[in-house]
Coordinates of C-alpha atoms in Angstrom, one line a residue:
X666 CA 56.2 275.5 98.3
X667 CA 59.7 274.0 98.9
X668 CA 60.1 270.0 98.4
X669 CA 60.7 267.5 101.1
X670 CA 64.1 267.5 100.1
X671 CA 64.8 270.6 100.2
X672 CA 63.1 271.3 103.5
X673 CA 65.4 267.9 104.5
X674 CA 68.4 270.0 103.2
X675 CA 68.1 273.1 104.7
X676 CA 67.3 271.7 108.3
X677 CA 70.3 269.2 107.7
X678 CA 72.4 273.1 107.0
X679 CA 71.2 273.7 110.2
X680 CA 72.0 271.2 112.4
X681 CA 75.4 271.4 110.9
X682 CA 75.5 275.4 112.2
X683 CA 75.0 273.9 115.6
X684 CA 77.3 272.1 115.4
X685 CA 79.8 274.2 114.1
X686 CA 79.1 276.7 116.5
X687 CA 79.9 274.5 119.3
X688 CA 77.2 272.8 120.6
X689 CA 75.2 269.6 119.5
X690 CA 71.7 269.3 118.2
X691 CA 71.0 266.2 120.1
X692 CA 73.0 267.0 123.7
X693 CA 72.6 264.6 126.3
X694 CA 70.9 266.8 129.3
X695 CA 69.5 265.4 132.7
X696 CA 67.9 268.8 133.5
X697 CA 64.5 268.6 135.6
X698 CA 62.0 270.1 133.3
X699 CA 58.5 270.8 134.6
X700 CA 55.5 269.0 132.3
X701 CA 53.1 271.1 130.4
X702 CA 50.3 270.1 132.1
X703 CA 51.5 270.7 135.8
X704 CA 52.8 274.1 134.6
X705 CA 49.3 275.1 133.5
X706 CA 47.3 273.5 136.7
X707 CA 49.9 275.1 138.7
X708 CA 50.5 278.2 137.3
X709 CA 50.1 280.6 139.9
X710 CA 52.3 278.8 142.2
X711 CA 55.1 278.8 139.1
X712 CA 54.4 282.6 138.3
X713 CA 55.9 283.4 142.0
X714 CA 59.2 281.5 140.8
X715 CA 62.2 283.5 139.4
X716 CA 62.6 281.1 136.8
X717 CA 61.5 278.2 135.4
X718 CA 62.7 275.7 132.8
X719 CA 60.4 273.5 130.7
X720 CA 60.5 271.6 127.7
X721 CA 58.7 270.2 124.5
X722 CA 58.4 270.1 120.7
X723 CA 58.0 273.2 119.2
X724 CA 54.0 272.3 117.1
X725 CA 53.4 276.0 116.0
X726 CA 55.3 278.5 115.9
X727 CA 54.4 282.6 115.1
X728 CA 56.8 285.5 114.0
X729 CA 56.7 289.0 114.8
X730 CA 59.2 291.2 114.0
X731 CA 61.9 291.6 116.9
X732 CA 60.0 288.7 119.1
X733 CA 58.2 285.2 118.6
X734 CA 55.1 283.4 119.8
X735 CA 55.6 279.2 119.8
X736 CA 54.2 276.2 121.1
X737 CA 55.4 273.4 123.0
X738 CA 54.2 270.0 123.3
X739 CA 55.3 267.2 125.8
X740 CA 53.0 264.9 125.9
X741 CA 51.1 265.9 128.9
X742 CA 49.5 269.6 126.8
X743 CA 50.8 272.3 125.1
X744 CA 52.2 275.9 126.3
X745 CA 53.2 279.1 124.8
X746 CA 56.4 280.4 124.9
X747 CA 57.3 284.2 124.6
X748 CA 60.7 285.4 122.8
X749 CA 61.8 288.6 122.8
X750 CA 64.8 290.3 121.2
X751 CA 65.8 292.4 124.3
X752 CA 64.3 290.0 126.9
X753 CA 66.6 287.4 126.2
X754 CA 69.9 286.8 126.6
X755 CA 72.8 287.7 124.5
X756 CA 72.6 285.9 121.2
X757 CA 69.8 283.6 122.2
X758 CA 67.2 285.2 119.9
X759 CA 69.1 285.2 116.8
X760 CA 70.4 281.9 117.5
X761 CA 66.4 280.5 117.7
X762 CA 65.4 282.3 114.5
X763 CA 67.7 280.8 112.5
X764 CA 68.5 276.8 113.8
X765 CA 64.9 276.5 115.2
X766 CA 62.3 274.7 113.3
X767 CA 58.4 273.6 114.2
X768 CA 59.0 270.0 115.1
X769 CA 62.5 270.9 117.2
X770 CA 62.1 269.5 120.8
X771 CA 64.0 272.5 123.1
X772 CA 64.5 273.1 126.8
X773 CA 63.4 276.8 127.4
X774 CA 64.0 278.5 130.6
X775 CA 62.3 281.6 131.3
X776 CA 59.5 282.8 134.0
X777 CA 56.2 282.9 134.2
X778 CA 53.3 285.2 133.0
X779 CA 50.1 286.2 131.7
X780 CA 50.0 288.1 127.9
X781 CA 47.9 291.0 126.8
X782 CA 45.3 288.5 126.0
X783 CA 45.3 286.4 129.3
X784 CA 47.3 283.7 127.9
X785 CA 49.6 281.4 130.2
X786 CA 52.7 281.7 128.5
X787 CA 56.3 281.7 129.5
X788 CA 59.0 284.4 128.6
X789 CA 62.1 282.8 127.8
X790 CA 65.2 283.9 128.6
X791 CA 67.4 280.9 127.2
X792 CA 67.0 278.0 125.1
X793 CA 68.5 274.8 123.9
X794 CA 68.2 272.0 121.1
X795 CA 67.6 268.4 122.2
X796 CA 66.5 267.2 119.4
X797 CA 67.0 268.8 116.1
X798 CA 64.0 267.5 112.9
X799 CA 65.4 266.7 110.2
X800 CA 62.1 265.7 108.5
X801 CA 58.6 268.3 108.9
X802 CA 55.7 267.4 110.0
X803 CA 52.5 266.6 108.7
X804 CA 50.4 269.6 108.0
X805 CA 47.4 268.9 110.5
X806 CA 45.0 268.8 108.7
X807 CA 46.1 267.5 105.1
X808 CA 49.6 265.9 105.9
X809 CA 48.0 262.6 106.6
X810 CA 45.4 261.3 105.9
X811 CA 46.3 258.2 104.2
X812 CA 44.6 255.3 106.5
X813 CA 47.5 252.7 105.7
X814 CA 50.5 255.6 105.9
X815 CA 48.7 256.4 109.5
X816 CA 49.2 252.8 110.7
X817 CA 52.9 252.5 109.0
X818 CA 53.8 255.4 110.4
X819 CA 51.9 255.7 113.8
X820 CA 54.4 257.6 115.9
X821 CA 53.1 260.4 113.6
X822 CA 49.7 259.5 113.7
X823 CA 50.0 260.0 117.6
X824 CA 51.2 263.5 117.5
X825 CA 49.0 264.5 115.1
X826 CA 45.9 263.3 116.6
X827 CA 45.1 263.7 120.1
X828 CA 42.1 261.4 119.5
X829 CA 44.4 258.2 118.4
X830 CA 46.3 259.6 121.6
X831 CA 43.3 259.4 123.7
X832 CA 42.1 255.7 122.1
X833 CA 45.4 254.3 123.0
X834 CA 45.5 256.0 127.0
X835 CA 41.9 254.5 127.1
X836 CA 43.2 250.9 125.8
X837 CA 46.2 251.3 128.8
X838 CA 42.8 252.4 131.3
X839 CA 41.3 249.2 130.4
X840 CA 44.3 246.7 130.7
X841 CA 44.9 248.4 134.1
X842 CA 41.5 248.3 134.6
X843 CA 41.5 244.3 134.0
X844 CA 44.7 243.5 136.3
X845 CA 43.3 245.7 139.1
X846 CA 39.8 244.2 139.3
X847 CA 41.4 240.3 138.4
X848 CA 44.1 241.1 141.4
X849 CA 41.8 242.1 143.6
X850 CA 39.3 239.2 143.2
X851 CA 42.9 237.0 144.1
X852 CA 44.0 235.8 140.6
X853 CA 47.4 235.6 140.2
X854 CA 49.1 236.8 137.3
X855 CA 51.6 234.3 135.3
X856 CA 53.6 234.3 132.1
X857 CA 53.8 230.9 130.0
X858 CA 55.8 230.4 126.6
X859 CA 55.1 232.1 123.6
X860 CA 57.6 229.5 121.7
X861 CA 55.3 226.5 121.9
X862 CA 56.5 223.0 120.2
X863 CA 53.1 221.9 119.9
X864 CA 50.6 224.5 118.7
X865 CA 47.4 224.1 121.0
X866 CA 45.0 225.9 122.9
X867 CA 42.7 227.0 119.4
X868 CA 41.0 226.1 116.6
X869 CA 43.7 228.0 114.6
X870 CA 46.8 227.9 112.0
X871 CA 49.8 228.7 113.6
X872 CA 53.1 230.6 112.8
X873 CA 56.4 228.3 112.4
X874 CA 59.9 229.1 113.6
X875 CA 62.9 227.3 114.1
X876 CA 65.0 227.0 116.9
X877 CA 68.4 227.0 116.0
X878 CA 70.4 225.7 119.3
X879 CA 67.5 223.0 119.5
X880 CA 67.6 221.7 116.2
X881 CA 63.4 221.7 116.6
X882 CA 60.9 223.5 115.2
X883 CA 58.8 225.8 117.4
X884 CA 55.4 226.8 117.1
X885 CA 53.8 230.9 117.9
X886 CA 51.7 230.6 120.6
X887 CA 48.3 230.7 119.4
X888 CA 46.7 230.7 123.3
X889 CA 48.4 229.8 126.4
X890 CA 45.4 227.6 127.5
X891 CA 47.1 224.5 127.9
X892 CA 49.9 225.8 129.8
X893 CA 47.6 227.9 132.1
X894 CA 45.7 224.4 133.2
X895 CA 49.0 222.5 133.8
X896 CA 49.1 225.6 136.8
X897 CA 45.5 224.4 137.9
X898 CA 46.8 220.7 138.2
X899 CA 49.9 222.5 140.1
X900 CA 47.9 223.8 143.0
X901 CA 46.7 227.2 141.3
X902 CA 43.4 228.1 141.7
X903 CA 42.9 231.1 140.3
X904 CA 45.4 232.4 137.8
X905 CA 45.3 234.7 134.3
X906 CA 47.7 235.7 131.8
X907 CA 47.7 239.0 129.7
X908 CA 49.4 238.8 126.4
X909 CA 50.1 238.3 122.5
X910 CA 48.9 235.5 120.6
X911 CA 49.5 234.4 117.0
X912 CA 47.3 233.0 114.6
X913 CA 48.6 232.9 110.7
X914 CA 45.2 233.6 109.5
X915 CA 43.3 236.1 107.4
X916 CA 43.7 240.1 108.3
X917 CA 40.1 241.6 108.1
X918 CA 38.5 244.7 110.4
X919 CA 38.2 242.1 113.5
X920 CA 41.5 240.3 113.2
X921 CA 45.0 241.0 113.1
X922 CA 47.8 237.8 113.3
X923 CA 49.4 239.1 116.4
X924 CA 46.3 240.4 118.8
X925 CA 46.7 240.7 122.8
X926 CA 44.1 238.3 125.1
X927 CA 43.3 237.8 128.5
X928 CA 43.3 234.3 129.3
X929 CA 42.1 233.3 132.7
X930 CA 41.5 229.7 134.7
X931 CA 39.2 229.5 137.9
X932 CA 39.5 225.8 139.9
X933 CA 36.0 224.6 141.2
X934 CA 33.7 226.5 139.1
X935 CA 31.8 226.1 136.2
X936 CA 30.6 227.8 133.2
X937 CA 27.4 228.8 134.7
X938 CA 28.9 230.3 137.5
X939 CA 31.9 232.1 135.0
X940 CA 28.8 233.8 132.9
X941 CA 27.7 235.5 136.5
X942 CA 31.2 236.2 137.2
X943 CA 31.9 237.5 133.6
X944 CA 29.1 240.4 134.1
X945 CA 29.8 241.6 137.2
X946 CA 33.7 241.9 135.4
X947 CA 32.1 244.0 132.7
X948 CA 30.4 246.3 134.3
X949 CA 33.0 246.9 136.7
X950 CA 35.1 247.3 133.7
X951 CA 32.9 249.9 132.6
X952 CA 32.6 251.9 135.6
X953 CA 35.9 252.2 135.9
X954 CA 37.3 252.5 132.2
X955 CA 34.7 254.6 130.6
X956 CA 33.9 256.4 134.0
X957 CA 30.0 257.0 133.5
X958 CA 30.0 258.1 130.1
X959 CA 26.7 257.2 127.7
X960 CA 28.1 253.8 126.3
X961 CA 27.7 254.1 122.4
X962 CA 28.9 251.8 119.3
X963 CA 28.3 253.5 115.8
X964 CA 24.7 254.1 116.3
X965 CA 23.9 252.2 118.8
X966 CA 23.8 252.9 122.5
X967 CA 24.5 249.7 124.7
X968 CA 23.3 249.2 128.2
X969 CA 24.8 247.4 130.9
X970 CA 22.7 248.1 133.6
X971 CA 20.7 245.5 132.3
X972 CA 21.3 241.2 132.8
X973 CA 23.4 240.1 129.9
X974 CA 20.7 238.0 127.7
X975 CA 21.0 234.7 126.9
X976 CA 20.7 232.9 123.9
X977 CA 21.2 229.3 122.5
X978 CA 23.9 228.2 119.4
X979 CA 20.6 227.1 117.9
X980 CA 18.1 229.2 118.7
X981 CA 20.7 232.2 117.3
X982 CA 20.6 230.7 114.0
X983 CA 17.2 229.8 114.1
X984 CA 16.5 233.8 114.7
X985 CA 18.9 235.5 112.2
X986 CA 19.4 232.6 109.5
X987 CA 16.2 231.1 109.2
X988 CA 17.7 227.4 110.2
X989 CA 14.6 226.0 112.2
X990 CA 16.5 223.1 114.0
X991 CA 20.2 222.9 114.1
X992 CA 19.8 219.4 115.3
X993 CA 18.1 218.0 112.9
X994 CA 19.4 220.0 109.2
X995 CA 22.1 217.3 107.9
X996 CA 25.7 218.9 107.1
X997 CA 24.6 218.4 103.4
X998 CA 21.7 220.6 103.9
X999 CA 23.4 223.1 106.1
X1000 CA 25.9 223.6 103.4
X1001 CA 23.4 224.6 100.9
X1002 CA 22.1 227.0 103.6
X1003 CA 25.3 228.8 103.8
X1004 CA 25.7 229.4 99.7
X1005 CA 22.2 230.8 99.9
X1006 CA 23.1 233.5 102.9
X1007 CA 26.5 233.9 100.8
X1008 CA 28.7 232.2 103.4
X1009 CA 31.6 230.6 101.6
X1010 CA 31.8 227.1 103.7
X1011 CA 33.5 224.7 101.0
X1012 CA 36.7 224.4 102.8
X1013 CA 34.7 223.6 106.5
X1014 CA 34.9 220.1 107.4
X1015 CA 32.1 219.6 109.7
X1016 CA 28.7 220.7 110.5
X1017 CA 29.7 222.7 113.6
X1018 CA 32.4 224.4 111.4
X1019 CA 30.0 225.1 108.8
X1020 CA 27.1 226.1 111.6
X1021 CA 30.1 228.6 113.1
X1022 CA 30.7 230.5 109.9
X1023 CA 27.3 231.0 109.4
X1024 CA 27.1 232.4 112.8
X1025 CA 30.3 234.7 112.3
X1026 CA 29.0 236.4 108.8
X1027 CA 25.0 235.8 109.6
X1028 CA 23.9 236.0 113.0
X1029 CA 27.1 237.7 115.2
X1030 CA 27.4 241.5 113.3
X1031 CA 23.1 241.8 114.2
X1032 CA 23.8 241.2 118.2
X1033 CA 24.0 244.2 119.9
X1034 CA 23.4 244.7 123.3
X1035 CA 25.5 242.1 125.6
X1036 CA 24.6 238.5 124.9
X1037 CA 25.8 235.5 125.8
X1038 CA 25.5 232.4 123.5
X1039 CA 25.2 229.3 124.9
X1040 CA 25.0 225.5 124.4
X1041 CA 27.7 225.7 121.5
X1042 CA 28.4 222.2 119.4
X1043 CA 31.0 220.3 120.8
X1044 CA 32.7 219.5 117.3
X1045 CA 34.5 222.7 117.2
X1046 CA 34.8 222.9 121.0
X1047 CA 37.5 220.7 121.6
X1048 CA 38.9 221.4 124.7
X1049 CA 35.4 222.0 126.9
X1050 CA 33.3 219.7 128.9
X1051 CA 30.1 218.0 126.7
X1052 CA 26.7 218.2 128.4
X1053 CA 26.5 214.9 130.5
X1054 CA 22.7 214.3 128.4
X1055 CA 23.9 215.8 125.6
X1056 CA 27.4 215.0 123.9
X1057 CA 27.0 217.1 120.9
X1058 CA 26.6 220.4 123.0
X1059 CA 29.7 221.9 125.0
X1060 CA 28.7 223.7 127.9
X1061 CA 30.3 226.7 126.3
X1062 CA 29.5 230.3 125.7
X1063 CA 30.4 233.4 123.5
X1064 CA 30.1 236.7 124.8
X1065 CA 28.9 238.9 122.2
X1066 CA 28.3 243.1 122.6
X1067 CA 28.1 245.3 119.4
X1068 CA 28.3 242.5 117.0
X1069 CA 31.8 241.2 118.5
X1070 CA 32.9 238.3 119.9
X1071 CA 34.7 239.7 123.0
X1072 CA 34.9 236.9 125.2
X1073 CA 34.8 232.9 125.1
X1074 CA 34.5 230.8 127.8
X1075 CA 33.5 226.9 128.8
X1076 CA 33.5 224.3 131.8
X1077 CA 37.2 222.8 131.0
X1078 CA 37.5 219.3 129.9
X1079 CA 39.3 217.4 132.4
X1080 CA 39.2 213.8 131.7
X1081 CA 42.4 212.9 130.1
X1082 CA 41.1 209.9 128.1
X1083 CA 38.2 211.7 126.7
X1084 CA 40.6 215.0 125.9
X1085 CA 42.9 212.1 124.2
X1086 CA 40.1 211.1 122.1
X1087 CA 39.0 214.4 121.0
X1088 CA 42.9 215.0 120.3
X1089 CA 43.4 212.1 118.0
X1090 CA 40.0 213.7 116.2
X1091 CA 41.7 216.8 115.6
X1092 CA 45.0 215.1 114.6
X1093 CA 42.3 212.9 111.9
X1094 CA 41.1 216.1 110.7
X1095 CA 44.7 217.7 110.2
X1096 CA 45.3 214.6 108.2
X1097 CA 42.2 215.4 106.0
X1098 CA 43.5 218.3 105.0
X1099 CA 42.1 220.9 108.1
X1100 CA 45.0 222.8 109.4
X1101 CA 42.7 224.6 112.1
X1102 CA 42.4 222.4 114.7
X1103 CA 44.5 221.4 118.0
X1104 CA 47.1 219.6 117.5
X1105 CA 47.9 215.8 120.0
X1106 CA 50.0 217.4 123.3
X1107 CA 51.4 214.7 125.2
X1108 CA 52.7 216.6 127.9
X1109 CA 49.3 218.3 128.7
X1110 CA 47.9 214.5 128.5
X1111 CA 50.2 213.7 131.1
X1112 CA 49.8 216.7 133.4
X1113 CA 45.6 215.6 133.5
X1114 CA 46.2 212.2 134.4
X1115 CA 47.5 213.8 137.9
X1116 CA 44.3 215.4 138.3
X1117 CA 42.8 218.8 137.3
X1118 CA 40.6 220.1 139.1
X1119 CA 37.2 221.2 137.7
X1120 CA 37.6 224.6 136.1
X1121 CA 35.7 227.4 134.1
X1122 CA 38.4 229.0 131.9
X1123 CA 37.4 232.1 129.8
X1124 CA 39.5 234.6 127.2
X1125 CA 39.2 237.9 126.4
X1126 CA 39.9 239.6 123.2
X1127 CA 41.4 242.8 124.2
X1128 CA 41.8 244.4 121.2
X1129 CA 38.1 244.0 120.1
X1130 CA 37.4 245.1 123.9
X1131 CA 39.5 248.0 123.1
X1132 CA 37.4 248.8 119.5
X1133 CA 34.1 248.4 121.6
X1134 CA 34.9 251.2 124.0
X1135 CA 36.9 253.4 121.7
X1136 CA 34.0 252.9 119.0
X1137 CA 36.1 251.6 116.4
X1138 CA 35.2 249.2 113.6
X1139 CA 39.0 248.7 112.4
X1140 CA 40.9 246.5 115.1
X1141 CA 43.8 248.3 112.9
X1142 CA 43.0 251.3 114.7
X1143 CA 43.5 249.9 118.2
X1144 CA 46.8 248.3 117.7
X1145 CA 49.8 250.7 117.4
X1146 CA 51.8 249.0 115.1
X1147 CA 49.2 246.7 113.2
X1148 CA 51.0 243.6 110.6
X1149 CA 50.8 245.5 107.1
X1150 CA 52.4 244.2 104.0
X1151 CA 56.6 245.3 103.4
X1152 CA 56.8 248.0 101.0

């Protein structure tokens, strides 16, 4: 078996011929090519024509003697092409035997018919190089299969696999899916910064950048939330964002640092009425994304023709931790509950903190079918409305399906002197050393003392959205270019 290199060379050789001989391996051509696909749904009505000219990258390719059998593949299917010594034109056969390679991408023209064996094929009469491969392919089935070398190099990992190829059509199916059902229920879609100079919105440690007209350092957007309610107090009712986010945090199967979300921000309701609204959004979603299919994640199949459950903060860890009453277990003993369900918790500065990892490695992975978790504690809620009778509980909720967090959503704060407070908390906290929090935003300040409306705000996790529909456990395997390590 010849080496990568020497494969390299010889197909380098050849490129050269072709160029020598007059023409280039990489021609700029605005010829109309039919696709694949509507060649093969229309093929009857293409067999009539007197020619035809398609085009694709030649996957397999089979020699016979005096003619040749080959595949094309466009990205809409494959076809076969037909060459034959005297059935194409002067030179055109030799020329294809020795400068074409499998990987090539050509422009055939031929017409239209049915082999021996009733296969669809087209009989080409001419051909040219668009794009001559200098590298080979992957062998399908052993080429590559290295889990890391798939997401370094996913443009190979697409035309390998036509089921990463199918994952990633379904993940554009459920974005469209989103905008379509959000538009029509009259949200208006925005864009706000991703260069932030004060990292808000999350509980999360942000990226830093420097801007260098400015002279001022700039912050990743970690979640457009506060930008999104400055549109409520602007006379916005109803508005969403689809986009990245950054959070310079840990890479496991459920997060990646740069992830996509759906943010959205309703005036005049409430986080009651947003769990109500949040269900009829997901089953739409499904009806329309995963078109009727049997919903399944690993080994478990999920219903949503059911009412979404739900569940209280401490009733959840009451069921799947054994913590009898949140309310009354002190931080101290909460603490010692986490070492004994192996929950690392040292670096955790409260009780809610401490009570939220619990939940995350505990009680989350065991909640299958859709769930909604309510009355959440305040302390790492910073930016929802309390309970009026109850100031420790945020009138919050998590929606959790498959043992994901896929969406998180609460009745929005909108009393600028208790947001201020609960800022100058978080900025206490960053002081003790807890570089996950929200950090003070004047600006936002200012924009709530003009009034916001009330509003129920929630966000969706796309990516984890995508991994529940695709039935994926990697969120690596839903994003095409995932953050690795440089080589």
């Amino acid at each position: 078996m010849s080496s990568l290199e020497e494969i390299r060379d010889s197909r380098l050789q050849k490129r050269e011929s072709i160029i020598q001989s007059g023409r280039s391996p990489y021609p700029r051509d605005g010829e109309l090519f039919v696709s694949l696909e509507t060649l093969r749904d229309s093929f009857a009505k293409y067999k009539k024509s007197k020619k035809i000219s398609i085009a694709g990258r030649i996957v397999a390719f089979r020699e016979h003697g005096k003619s040749f059998f080959a595949d094309l593949y466009d990205g809409t299917g494959t076809f076969q092409i037909f060459g034959k010594l005297d059935e194409m034109k002067k030179g055109e056969f030799a020329r294809f035997m020795e400068t074409a390679d499998i990987g090539d991408i050509i422009a055939v023209e031929g017409t239209a018919f049915i082999t021996k064996k009733k296969e669809k094929s087209i009989l080409c009469a001419s051909w040219i190089m668009l794009s001559k491969s200098i590298r080979p392919l992957p062998e399908k089935w052993h080429g590559l299969q290295d889990v890391e070398e798939r997401f370094r190099k996913r443009y190979l990992d697409l035309l390998m696999n036509k089921e990463v190829r199918a994952r990633f059509s379904m993940r554009s199916d459920i974005i469209g899916s989103l905008r379509r059902l959000l538009d029509k229920d009259g949200f208006m879609e925005v864009e706000t910064p991703l260069l932030h100079p004060v990292a808000g919105g999350a509980l999360a440690r942000p990226f830093v950048t420097h801007h260098g007209a400015l002279d001022h350092d700039f912050y990743l957007r970690i979640a457009p939330e506060l930008y999104l309610k400055r549109l409520l107090v602007g006379g916005i009712p109803k508005v969403y964002e689809i986009g990245r986010n950054f959070r310079n945090e840990g890479i496991d199967m459920t997060h990646n640092p740069e992830f996509t979300m759906l943010e959205l921000y309703e005036a005049f309701k409430n986080a009651s009425s947003h769990m109500v609204f949040l269900e009829t959004l997901f089953k739409s979603l499904v009806k329309q994304a995963h078109k009727g299919a049997p919903f399944v994640y690993g080994e478990e199949k999920i219903s949503f023709t059911k009412k979404f459950e739900r569940v209280s903060f401490a009733e959840t860890l009451k069921r799947f931790a054994l913590i009898p009453d949140y309310d009354a277990i002190s931080e101290n003993e909460l603490g010692l509950r986490a070492r004994q369900l192996g929950v690392d918790s040292k670096g955790e500065k409260t009780k809610g903190k401490i009570a939220d990892e619990i939940f995350k490695k505990v009680c989350r992975p065991k909640i299958i079918q859709p769930t909604f978790i309510v009355d959440i504690p305040q302390d790492i809620s910073p930016l929802a409305k309390a309970y009026p009778d109850k100031k420790s509980i945020a009138d919050r909720y998590l929606l959790i399906i498959g043992g994901l967090e896929i969406a998180n959503g609460f009745s929005e704060l909108n009393d600028p002197i208790e947001q201020e407070k609960r800022f100058r908390a978080q900025e206490a906290a960053l002081s003790a050393g807890d570089d996950e929090v929200t950090r003070m935003d004047e600006e936002f300040l200012e924009a709530l003392e003009y009034g916001m409306p009330p509003a129920a705000g929630l966000g969706i996790g796309i990516d984890r959205l995508v991994m529940l529909f695709t039935d994926q456990r990697n969120i690596r395997e839903v994003v095409l270019f995932p953050t690795l390590r440089p080589r």
